[in-house]
PDB file of C-alpha atoms and ligand atoms in Angstrom:
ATOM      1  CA  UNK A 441       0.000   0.000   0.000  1.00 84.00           C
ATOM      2  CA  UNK A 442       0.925   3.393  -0.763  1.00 87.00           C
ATOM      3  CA  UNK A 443       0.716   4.660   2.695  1.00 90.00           C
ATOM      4  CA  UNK A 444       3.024   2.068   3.736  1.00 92.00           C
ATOM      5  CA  UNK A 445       5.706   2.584   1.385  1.00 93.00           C
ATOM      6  CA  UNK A 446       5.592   6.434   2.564  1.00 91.00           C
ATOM      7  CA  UNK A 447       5.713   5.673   6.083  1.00 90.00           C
ATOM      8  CA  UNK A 448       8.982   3.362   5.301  1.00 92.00           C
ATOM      9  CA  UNK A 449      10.083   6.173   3.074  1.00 91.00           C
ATOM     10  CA  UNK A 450      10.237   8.522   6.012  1.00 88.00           C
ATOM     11  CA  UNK A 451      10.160   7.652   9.044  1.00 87.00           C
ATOM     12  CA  UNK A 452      10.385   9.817  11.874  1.00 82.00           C
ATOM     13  CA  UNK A 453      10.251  13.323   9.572  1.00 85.00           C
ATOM     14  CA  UNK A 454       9.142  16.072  12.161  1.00 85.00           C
ATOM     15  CA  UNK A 455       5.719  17.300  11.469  1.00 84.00           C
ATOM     16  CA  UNK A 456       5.085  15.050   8.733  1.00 88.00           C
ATOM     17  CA  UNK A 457       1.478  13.618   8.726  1.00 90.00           C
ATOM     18  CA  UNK A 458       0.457  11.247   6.010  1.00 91.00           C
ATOM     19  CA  UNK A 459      -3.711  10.432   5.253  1.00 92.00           C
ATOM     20  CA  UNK A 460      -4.847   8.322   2.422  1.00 92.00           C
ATOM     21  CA  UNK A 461      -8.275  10.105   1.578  1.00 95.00           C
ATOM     22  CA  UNK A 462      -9.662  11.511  -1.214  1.00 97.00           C
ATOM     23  CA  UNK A 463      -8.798  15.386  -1.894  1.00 97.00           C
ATOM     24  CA  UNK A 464     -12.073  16.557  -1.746  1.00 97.00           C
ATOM     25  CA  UNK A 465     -13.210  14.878   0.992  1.00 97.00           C
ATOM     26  CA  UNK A 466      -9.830  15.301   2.996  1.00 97.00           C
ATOM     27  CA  UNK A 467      -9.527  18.974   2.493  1.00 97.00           C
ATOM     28  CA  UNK A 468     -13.642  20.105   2.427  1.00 96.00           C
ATOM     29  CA  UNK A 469     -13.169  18.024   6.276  1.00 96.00           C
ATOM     30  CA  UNK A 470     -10.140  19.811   8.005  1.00 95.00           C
ATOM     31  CA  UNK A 471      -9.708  23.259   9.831  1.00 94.00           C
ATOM     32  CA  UNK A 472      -6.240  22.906   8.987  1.00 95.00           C
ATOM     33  CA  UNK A 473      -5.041  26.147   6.352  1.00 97.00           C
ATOM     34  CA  UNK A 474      -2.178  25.303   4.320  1.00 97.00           C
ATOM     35  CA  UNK A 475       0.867  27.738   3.087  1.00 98.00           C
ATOM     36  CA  UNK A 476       0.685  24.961  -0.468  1.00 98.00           C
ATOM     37  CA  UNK A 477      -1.093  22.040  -2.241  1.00 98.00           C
ATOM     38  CA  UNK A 478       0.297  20.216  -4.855  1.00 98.00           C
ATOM     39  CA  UNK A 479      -0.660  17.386  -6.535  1.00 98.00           C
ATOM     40  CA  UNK A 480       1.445  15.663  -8.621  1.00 97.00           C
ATOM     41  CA  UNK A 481      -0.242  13.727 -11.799  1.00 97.00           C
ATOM     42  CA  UNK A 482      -3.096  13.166  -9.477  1.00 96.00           C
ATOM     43  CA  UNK A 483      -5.811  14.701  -7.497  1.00 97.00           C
ATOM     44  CA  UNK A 484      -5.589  18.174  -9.630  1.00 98.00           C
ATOM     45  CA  UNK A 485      -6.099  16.225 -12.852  1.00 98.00           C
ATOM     46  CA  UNK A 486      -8.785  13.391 -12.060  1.00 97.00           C
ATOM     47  CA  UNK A 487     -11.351  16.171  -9.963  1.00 98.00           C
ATOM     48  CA  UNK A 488     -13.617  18.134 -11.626  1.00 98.00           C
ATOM     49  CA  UNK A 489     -11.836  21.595 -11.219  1.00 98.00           C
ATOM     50  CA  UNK A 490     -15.033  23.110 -10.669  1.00 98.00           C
ATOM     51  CA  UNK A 491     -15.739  21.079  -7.649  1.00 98.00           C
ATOM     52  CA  UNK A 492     -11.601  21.105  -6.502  1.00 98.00           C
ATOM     53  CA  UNK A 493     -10.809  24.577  -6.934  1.00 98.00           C
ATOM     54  CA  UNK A 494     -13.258  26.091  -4.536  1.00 98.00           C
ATOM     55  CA  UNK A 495     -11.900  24.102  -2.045  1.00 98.00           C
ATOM     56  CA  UNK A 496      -8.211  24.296  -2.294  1.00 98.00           C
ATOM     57  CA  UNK A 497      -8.728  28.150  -2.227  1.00 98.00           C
ATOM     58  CA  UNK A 498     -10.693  27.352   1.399  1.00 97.00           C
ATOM     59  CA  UNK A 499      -7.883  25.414   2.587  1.00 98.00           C
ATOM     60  CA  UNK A 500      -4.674  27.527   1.136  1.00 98.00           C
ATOM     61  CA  UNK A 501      -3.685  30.892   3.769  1.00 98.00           C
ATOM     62  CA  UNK A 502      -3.961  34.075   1.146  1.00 97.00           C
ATOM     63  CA  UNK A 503      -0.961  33.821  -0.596  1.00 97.00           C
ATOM     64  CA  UNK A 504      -0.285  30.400  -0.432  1.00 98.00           C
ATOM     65  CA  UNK A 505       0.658  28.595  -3.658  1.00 98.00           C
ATOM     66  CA  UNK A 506      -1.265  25.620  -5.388  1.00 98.00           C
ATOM     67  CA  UNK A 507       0.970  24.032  -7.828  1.00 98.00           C
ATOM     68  CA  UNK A 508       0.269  21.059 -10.443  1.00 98.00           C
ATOM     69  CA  UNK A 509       0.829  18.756 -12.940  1.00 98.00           C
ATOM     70  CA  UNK A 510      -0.464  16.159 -15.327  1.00 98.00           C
ATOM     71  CA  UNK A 511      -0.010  15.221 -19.005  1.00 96.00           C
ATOM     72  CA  UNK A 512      -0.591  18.281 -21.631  1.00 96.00           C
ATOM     73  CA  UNK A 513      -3.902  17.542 -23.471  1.00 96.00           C
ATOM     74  CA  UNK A 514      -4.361  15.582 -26.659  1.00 94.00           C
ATOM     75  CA  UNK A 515      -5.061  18.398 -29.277  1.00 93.00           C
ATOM     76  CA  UNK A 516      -8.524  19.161 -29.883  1.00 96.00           C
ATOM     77  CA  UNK A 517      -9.374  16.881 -26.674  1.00 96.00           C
ATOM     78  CA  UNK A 518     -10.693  19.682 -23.924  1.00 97.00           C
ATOM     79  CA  UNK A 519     -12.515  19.091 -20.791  1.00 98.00           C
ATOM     80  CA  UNK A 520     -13.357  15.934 -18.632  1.00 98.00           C
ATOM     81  CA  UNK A 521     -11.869  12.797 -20.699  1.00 97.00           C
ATOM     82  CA  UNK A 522     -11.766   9.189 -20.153  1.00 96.00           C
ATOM     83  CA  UNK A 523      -8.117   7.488 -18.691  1.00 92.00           C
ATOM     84  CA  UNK A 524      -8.865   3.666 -19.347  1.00 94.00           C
ATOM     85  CA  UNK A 525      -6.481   2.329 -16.505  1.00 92.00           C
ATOM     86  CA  UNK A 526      -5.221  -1.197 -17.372  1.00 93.00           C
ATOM     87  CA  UNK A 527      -6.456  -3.826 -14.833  1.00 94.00           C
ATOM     88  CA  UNK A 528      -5.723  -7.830 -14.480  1.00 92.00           C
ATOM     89  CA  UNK A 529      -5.717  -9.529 -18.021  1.00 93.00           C
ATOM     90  CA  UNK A 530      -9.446 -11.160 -17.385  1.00 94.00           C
ATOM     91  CA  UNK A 531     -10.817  -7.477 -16.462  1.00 95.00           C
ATOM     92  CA  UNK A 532     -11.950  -4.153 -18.546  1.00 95.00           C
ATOM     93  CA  UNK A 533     -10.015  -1.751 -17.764  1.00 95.00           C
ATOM     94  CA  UNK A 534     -10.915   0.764 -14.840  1.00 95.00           C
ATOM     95  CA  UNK A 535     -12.376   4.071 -16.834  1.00 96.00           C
ATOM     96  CA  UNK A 536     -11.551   6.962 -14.569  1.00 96.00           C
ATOM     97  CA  UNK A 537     -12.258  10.482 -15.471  1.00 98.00           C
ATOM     98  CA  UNK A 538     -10.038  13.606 -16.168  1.00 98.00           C
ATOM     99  CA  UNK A 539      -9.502  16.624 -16.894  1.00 98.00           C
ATOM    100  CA  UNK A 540      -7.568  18.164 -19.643  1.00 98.00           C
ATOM    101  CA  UNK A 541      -7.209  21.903 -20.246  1.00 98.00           C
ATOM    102  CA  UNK A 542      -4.495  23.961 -22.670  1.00 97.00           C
ATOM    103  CA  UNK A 543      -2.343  26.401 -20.976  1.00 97.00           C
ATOM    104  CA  UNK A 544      -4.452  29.650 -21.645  1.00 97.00           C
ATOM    105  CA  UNK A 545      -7.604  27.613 -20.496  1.00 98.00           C
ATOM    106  CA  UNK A 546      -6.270  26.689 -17.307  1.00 98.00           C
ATOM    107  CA  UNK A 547      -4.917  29.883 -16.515  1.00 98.00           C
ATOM    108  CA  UNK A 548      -8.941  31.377 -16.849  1.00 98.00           C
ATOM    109  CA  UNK A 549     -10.065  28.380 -14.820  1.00 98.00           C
ATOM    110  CA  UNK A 550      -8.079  29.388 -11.927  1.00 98.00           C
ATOM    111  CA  UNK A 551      -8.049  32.936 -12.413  1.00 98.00           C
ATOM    112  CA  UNK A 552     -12.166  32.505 -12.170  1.00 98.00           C
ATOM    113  CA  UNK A 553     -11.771  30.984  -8.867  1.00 98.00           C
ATOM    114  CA  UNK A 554      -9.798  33.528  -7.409  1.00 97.00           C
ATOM    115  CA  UNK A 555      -6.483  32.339  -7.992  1.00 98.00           C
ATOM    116  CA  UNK A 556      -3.529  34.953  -8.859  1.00 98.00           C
ATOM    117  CA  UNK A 557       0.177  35.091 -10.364  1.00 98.00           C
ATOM    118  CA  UNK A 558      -1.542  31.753 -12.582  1.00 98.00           C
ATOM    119  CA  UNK A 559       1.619  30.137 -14.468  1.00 98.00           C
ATOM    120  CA  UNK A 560       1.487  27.458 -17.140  1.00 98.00           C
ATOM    121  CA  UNK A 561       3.666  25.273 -19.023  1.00 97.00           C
ATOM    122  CA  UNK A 562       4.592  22.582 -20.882  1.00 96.00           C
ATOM    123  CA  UNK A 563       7.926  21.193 -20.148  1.00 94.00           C
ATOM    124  CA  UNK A 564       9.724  19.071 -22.530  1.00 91.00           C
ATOM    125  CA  UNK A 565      10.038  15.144 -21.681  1.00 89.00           C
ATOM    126  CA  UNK A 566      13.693  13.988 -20.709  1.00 84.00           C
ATOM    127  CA  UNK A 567      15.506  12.994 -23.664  1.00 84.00           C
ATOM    128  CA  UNK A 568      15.232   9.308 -24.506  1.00 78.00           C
ATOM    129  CA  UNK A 569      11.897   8.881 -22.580  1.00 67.00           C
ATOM    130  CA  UNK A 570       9.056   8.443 -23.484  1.00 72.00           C
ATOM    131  CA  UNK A 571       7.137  11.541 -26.195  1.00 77.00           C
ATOM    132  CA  UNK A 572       5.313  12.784 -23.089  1.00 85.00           C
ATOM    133  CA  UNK A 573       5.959  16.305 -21.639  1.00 93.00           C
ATOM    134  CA  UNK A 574       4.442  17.721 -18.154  1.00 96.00           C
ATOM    135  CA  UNK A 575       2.141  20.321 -18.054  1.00 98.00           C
ATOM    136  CA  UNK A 576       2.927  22.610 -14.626  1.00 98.00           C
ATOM    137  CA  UNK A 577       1.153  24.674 -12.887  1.00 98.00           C
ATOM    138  CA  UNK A 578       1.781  27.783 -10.409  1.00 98.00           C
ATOM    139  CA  UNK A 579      -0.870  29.957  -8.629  1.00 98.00           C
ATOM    140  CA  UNK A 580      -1.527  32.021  -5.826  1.00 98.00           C
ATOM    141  CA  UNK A 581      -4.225  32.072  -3.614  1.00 97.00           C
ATOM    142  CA  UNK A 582      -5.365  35.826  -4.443  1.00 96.00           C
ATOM    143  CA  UNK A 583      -6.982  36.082  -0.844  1.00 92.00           C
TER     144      UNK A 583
HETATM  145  C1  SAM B 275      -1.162   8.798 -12.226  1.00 87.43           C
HETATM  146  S1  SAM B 275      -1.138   8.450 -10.460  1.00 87.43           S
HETATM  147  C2  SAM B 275       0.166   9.504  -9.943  1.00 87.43           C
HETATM  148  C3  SAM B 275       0.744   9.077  -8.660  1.00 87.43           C
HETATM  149  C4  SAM B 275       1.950   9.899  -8.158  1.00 87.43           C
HETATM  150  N1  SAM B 275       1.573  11.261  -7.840  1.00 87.43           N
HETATM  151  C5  SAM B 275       3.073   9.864  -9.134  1.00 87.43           C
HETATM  152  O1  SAM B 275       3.398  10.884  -9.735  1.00 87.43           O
HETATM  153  O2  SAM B 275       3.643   8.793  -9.338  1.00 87.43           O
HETATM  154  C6  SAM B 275      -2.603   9.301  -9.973  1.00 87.43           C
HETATM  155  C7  SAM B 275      -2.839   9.292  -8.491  1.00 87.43           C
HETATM  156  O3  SAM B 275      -3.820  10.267  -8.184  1.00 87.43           O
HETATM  157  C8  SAM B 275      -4.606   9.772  -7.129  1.00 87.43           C
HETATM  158  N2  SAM B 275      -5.896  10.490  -7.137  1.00 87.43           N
HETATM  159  C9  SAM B 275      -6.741  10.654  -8.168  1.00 87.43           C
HETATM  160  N3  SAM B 275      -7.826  11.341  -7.789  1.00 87.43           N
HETATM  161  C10 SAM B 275      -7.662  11.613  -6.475  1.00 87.43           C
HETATM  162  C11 SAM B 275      -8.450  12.285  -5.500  1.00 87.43           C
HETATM  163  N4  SAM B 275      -9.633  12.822  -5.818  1.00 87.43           N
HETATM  164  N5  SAM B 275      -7.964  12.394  -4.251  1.00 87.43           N
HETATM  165  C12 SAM B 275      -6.769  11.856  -3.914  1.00 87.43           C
HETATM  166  N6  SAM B 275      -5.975  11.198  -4.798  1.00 87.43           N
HETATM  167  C13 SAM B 275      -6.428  11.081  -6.060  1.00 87.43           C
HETATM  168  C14 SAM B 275      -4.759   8.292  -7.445  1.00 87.43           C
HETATM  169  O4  SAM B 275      -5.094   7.560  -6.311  1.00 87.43           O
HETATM  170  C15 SAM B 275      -3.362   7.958  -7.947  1.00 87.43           C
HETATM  171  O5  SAM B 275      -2.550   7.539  -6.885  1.00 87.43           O
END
């Protein structure tokens, strides 16, 4: 389990707390008011940002930074898209919704819910990998 392998992965680290819960739920159900949230390839890209961004904004101090990535969109592909997720070989595959914005789109997304300082962009994949760049993303909870 994931939780496991982070607990092994540091042990002991002052003022570390690790939860297994889904974003949403996790952050709509604390009092706690974060200086950042990030979300690496996860959370930020499989939550309807309409539903997500409201409540990051709740949980970040003014100021405080969300920051994200996920893979750029397929052109022409905008919006909530299937991932088919590859299961055992006698099962369909798990279909699990994202959500898939260009740069300038995102940027207006955030910007609408009261994000600031909104930065976005593609970086290039690591030579010899895979064809598959990273879109980031920077904002600022605009208080
Ligand atoms: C593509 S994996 C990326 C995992 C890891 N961040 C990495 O880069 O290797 C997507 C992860 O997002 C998590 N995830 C998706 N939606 C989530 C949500 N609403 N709340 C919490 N985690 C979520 C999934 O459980 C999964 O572990």
């Amino acid at each position: 389990m994931q939780l496991d392998k982070a607990r092994e992965r540091w042990p002991g680290v002052g003022g570390i707390e690790l939860h297994q819960a889904d974003a949403l739920t996790y952050l709509g159900g604390t009092f706690t008011i974060f200086d950042a949230v990030c979300s690496v390839f996860g959370a930020a890209w499989f939550t309807d940002p309409a539903l997500l961004l409201p409540v990051v904004r709740a949980s970040l101090k003014p100021g405080g930074v969300f920051a994200f990535s996920q893979r750029p969109p397929v052109e022409g592909c905008y919006g909530c898209q299937a991932s088919y997720i590859p299961r055992g070989p006698d099962e369909d595959p798990a279909v699990v919704n994202r959500w898939d914005y260009e740069p300038d789109a995102w940027a207006l997304i955030l910007k609408g819910h009261g994000f600031v300082d909104v930065s976005v962009s593609v970086l290039a994949p690591p030579s010899g990998s895979r064809h598959m760049g990273t879109l980031f993303v920077r904002s600022i909870q605009g208080g």
